[in-house]
PDB file of C-alpha atoms in Angstrom:
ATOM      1  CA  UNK A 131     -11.528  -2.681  -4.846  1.00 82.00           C
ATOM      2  CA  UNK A 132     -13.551   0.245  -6.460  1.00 85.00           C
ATOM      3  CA  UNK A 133     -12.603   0.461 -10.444  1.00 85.00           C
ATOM      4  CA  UNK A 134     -13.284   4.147 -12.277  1.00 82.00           C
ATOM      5  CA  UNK A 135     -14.566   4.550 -15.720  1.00 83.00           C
ATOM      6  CA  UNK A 136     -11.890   2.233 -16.923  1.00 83.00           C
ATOM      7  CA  UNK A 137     -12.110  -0.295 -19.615  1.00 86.00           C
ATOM      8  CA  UNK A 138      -8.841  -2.881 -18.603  1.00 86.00           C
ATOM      9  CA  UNK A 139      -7.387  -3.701 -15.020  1.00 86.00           C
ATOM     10  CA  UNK A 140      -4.439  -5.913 -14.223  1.00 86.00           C
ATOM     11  CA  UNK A 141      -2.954  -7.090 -11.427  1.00 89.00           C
ATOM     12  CA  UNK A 142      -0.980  -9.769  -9.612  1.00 91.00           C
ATOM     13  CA  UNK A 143      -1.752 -12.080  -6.668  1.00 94.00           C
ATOM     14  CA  UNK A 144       0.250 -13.931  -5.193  1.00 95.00           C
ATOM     15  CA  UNK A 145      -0.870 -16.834  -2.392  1.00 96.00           C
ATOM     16  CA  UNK A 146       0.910 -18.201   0.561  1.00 95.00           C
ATOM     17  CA  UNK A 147      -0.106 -22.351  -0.542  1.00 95.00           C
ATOM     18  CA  UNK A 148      -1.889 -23.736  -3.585  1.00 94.00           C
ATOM     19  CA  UNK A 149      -5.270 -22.716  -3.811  1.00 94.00           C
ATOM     20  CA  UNK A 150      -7.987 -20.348  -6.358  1.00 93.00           C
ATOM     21  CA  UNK A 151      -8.862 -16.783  -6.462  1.00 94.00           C
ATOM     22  CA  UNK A 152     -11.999 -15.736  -8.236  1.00 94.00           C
ATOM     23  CA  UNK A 153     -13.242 -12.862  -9.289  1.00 95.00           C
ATOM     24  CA  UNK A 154     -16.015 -10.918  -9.407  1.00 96.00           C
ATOM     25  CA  UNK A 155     -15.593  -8.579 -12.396  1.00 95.00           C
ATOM     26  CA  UNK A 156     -18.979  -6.565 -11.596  1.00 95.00           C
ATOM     27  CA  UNK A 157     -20.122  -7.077 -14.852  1.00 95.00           C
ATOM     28  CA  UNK A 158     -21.798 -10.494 -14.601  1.00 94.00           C
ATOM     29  CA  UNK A 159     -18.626 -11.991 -15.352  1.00 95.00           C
ATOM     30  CA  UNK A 160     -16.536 -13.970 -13.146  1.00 95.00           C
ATOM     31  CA  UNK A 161     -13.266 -15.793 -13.346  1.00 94.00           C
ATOM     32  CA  UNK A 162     -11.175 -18.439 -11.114  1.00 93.00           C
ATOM     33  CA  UNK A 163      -7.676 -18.726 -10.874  1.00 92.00           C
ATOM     34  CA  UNK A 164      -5.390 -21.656  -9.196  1.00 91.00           C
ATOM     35  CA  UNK A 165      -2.046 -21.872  -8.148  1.00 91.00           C
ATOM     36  CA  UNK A 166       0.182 -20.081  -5.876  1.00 92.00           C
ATOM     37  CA  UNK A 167       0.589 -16.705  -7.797  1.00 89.00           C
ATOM     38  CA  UNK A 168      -1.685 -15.498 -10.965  1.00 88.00           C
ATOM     39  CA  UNK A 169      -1.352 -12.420 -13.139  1.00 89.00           C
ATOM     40  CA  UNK A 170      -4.975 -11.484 -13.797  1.00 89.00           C
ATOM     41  CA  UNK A 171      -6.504  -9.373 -16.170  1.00 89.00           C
ATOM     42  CA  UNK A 172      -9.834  -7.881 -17.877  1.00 91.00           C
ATOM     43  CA  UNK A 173     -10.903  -6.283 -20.492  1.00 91.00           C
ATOM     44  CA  UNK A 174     -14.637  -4.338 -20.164  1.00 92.00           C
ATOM     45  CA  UNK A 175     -16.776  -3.529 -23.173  1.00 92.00           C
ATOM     46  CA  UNK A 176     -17.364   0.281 -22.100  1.00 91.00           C
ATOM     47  CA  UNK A 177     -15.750   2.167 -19.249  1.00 88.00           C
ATOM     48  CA  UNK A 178     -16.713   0.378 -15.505  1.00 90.00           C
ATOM     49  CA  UNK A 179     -17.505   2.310 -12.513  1.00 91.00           C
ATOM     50  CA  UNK A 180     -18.414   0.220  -9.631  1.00 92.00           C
ATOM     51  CA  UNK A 181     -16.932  -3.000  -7.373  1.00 92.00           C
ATOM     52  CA  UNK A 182     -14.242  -5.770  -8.126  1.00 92.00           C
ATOM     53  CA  UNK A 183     -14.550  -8.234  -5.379  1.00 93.00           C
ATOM     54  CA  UNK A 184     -11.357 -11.012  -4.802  1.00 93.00           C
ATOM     55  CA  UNK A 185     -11.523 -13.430  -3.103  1.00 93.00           C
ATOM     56  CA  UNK A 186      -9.569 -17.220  -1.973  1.00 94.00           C
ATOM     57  CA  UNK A 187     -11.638 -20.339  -1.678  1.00 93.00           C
ATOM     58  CA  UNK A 188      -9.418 -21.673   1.102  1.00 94.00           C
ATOM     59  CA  UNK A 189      -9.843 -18.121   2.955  1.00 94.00           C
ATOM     60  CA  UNK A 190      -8.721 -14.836   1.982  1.00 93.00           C
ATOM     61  CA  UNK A 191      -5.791 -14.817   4.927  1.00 94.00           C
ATOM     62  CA  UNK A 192      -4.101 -17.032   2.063  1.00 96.00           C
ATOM     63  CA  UNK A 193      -3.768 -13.968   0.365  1.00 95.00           C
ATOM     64  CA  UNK A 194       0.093 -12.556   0.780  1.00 96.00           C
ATOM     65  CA  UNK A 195       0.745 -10.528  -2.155  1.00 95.00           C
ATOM     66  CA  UNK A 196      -1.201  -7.811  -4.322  1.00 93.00           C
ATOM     67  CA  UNK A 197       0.623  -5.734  -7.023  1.00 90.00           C
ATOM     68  CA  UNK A 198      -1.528  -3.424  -9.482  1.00 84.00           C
ATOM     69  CA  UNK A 199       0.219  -2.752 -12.937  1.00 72.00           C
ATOM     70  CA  UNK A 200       0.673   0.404 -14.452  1.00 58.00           C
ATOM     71  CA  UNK A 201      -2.238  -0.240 -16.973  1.00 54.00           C
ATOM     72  CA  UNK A 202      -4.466   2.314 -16.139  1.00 50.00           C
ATOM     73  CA  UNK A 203      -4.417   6.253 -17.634  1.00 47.00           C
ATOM     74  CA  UNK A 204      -7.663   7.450 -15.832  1.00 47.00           C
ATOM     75  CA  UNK A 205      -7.560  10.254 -13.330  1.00 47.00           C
ATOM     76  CA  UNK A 206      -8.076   8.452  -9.725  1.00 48.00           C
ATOM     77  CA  UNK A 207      -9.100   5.109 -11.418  1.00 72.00           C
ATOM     78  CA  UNK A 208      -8.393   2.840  -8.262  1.00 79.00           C
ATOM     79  CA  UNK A 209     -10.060   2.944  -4.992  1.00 83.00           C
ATOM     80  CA  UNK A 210      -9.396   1.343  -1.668  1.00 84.00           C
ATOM     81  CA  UNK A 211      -9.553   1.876   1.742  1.00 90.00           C
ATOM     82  CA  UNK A 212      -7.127   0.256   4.449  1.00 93.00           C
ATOM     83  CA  UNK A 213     -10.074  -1.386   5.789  1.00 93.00           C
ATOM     84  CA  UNK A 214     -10.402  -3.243   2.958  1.00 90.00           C
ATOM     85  CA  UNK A 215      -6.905  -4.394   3.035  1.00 91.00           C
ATOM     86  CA  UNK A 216      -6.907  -5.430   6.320  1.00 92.00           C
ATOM     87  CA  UNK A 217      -9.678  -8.091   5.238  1.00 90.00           C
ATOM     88  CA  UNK A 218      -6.725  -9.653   3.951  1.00 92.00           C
ATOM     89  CA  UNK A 219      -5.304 -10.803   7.203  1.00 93.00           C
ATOM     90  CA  UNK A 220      -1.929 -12.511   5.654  1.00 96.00           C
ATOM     91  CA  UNK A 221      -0.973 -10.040   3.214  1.00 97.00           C
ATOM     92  CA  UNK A 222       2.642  -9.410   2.979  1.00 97.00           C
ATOM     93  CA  UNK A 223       3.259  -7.174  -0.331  1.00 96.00           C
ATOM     94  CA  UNK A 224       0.831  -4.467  -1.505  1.00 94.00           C
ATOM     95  CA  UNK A 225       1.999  -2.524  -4.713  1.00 90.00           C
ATOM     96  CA  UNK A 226       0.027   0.144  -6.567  1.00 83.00           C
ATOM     97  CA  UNK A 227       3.115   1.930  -8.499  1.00 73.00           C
ATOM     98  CA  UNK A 228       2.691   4.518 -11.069  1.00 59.00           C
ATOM     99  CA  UNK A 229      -0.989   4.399 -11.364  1.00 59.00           C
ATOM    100  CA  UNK A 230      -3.678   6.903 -10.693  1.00 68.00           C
ATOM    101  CA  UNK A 231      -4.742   5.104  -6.830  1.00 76.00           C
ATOM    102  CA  UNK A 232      -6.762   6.745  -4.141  1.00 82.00           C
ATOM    103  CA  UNK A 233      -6.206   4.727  -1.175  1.00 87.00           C
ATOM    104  CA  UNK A 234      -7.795   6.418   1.933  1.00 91.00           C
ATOM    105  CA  UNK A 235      -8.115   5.122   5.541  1.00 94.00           C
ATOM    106  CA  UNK A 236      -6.614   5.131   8.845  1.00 96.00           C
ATOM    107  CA  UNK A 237      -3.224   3.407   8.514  1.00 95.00           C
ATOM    108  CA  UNK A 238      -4.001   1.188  11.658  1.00 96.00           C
ATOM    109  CA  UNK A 239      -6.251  -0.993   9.924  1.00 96.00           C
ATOM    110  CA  UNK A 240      -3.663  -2.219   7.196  1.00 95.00           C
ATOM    111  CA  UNK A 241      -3.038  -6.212   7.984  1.00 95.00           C
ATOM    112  CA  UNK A 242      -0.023  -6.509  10.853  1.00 95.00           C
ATOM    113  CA  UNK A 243       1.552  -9.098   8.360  1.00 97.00           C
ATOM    114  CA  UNK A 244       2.393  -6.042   6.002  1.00 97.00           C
ATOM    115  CA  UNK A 245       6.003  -5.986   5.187  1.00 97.00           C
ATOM    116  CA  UNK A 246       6.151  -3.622   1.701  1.00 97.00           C
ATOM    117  CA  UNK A 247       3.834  -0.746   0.881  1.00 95.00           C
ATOM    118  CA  UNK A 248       4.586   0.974  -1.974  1.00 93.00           C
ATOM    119  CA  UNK A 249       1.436   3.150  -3.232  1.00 87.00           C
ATOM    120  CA  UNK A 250       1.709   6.212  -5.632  1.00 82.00           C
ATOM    121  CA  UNK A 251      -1.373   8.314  -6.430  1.00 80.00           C
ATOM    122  CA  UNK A 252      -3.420  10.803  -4.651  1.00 82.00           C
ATOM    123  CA  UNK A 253      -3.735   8.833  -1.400  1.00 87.00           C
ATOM    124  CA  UNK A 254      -5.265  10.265   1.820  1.00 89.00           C
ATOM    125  CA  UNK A 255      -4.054   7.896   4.527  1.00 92.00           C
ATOM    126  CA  UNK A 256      -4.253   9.085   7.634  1.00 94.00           C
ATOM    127  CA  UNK A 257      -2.972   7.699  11.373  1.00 95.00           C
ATOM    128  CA  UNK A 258      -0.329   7.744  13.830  1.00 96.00           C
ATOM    129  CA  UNK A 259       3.074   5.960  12.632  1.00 95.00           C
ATOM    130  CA  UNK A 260       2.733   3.871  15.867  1.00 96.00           C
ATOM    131  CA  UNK A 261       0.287   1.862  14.462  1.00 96.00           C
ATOM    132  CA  UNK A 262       2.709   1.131  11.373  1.00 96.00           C
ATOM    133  CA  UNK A 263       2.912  -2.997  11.950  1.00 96.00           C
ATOM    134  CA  UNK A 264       6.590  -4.211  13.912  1.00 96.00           C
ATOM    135  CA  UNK A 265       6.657  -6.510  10.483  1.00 97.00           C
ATOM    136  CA  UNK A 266       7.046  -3.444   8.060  1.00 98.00           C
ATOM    137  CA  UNK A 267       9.769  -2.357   6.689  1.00 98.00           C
ATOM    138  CA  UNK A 268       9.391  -0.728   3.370  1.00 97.00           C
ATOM    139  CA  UNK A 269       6.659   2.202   3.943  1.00 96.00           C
ATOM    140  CA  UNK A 270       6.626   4.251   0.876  1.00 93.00           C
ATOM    141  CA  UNK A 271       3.125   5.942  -0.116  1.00 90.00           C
ATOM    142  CA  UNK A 272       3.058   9.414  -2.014  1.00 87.00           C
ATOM    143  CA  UNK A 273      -0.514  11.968  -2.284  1.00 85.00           C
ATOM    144  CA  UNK A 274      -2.300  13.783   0.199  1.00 87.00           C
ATOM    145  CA  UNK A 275      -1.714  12.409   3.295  1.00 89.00           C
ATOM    146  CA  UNK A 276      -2.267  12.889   7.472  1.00 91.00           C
ATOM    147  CA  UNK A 277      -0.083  10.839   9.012  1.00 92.00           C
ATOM    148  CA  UNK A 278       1.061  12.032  12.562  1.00 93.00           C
ATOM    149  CA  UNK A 279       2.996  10.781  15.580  1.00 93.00           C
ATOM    150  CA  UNK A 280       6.394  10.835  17.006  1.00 94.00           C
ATOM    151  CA  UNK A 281       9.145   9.841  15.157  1.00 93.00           C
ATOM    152  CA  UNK A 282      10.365   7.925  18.109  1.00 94.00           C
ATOM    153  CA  UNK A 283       7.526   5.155  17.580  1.00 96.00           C
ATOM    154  CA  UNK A 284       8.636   3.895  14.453  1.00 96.00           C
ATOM    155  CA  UNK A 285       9.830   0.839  14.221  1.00 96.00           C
ATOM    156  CA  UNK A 286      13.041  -1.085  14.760  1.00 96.00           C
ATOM    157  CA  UNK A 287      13.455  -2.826  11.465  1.00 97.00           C
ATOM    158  CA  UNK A 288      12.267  -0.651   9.211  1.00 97.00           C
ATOM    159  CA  UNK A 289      14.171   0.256   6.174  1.00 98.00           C
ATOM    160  CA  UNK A 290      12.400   2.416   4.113  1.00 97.00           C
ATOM    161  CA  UNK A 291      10.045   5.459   5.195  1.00 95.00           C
ATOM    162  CA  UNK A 292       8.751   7.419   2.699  1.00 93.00           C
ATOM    163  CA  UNK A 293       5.726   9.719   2.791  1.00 90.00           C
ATOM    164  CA  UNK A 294       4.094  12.530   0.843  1.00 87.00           C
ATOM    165  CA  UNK A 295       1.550  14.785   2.007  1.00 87.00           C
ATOM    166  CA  UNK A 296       0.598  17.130   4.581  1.00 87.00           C
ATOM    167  CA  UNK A 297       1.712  14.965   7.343  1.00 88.00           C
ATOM    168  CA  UNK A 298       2.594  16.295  11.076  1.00 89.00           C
ATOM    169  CA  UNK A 299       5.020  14.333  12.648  1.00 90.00           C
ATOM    170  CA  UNK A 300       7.142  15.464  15.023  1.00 90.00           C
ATOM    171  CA  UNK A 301       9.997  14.400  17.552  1.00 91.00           C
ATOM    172  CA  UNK A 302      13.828  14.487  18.229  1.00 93.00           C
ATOM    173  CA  UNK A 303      15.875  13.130  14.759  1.00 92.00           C
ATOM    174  CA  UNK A 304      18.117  10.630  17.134  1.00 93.00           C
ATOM    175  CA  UNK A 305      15.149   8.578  17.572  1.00 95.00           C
ATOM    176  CA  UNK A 306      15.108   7.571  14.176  1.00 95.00           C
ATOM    177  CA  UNK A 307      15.406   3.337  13.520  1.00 96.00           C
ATOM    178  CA  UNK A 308      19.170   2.295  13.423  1.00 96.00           C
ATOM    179  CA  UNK A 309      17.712   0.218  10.910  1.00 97.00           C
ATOM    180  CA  UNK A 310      16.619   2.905   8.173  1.00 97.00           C
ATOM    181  CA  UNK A 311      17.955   3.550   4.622  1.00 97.00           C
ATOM    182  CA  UNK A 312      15.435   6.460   3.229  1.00 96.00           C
ATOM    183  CA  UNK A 313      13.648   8.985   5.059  1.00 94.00           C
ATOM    184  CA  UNK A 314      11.908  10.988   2.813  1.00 92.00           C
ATOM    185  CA  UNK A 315       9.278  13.131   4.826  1.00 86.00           C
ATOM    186  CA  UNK A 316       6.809  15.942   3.850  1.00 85.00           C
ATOM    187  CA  UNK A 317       4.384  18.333   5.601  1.00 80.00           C
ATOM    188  CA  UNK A 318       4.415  20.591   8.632  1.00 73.00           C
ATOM    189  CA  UNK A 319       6.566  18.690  10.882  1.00 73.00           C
ATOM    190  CA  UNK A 320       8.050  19.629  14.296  1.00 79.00           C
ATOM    191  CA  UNK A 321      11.198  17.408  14.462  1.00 84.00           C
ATOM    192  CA  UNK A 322      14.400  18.946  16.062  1.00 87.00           C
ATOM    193  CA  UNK A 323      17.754  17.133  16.571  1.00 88.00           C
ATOM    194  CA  UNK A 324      21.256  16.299  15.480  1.00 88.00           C
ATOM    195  CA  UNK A 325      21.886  15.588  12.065  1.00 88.00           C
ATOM    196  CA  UNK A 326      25.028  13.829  13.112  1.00 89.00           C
ATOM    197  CA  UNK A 327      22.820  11.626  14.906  1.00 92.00           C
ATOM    198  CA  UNK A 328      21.341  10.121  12.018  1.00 93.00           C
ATOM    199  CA  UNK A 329      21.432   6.299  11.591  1.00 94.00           C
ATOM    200  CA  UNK A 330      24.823   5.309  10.751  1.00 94.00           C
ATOM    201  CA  UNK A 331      23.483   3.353   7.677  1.00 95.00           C
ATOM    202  CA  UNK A 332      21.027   6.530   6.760  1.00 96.00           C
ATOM    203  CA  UNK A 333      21.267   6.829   2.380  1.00 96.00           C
ATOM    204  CA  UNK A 334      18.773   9.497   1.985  1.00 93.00           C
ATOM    205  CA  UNK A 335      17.357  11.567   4.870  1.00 92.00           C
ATOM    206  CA  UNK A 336      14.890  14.196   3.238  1.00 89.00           C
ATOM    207  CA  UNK A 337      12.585  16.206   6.343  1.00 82.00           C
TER     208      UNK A 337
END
């Protein structure tokens, strides 16, 4: 986790049995936390550029939840990459909402436990929705993003696909998920189809 010329971070994390999380604040000070779930915070003395590393004593696959609060005004004050993320081989629940993220990265290396995404910011993910894990079913991540592939690979189970970006998917409409709720799709797409062949459940459908 990459912080940017920012004075406070917050965030929640939330662990799948009883153990501690400590942190490396980057600024020779570091803090442990136990439990199953711990809102964390910290306050810097001037503006911090540079590293946060988290981590679990027990392993970091213990790991199954990370939410970042909207505490943060800084242009672009977050930074990840999916290969970060999929470091933390358990994780369930990853939330960045209505902060300034840039989360960049081929979407193939997020964890396969991954069931909720939900990132706002200018993100640059990139990656064929193929590679989107069989346990996810909320996919919702705004910016500038690639993502490609055929809409026919997504899968069964999913609920909620939502993407911003410059994305290039393409594929026949039918093939959609029975399963989805929201489809909410930008870019320079190539899909053709039915509309009537929608997902009988289908609440939004935006393409």
């Amino acid at each position: 986790l990459s912080l940017v010329n920012s004075t406070f971070i917050e965030f929640r994390v939330g662990l799948s049995a009883n153990s501690s999380i400590l942190v490396d604040w980057g600024d020779n000070s570091v803090t442990s936390y136990s439990g199953t779930s711990s809102t964390i915070n910290h306050t810097y003395s001037s503006p911090y550029t540079g590293v946060i590393k988290i981590s679990c004593s027990d392993g970091n696959f213990l790991i199954s939840e990370f939410n970042l609060f909207n505490s943060l005004s800084t242009s672009n004050s977050i930074a990840f990459t999916t290969e970060e993320l999929g470091a933390f081989e358990g994780l369930t629940l990853f939330s960045c909402q209505h902060i300034t993220n840039v989360i960049s990265g081929d979407i193939i290396d997020l964890p396969q436990t991954l069931e909720h995404i939900y990132i706002t910011g200018d993100n640059t993910l990139n990656g064929d929705i193929a590679n989107i894990s069989a346990n996810t079913t909320l996919f919702i991540v705004s910016g500038n993003n690639i993502i490609s592939g055929n809409i026919a690979n997504l899968k069964e189970g999913l609920l909620n696909f939502i993407c911003g970006g410059s994305n290039t998917i393409l594929g026949n409409i039918d093939d959609l998920p029975s399963s989805l709720l929201y489809f909410d799709l930008s870019g320079l797409h190539t899909t053709s189809g039915t509309i009537a062949n929608l997902p009988s459940g289908l609440i939004r459908y935006t393409n």
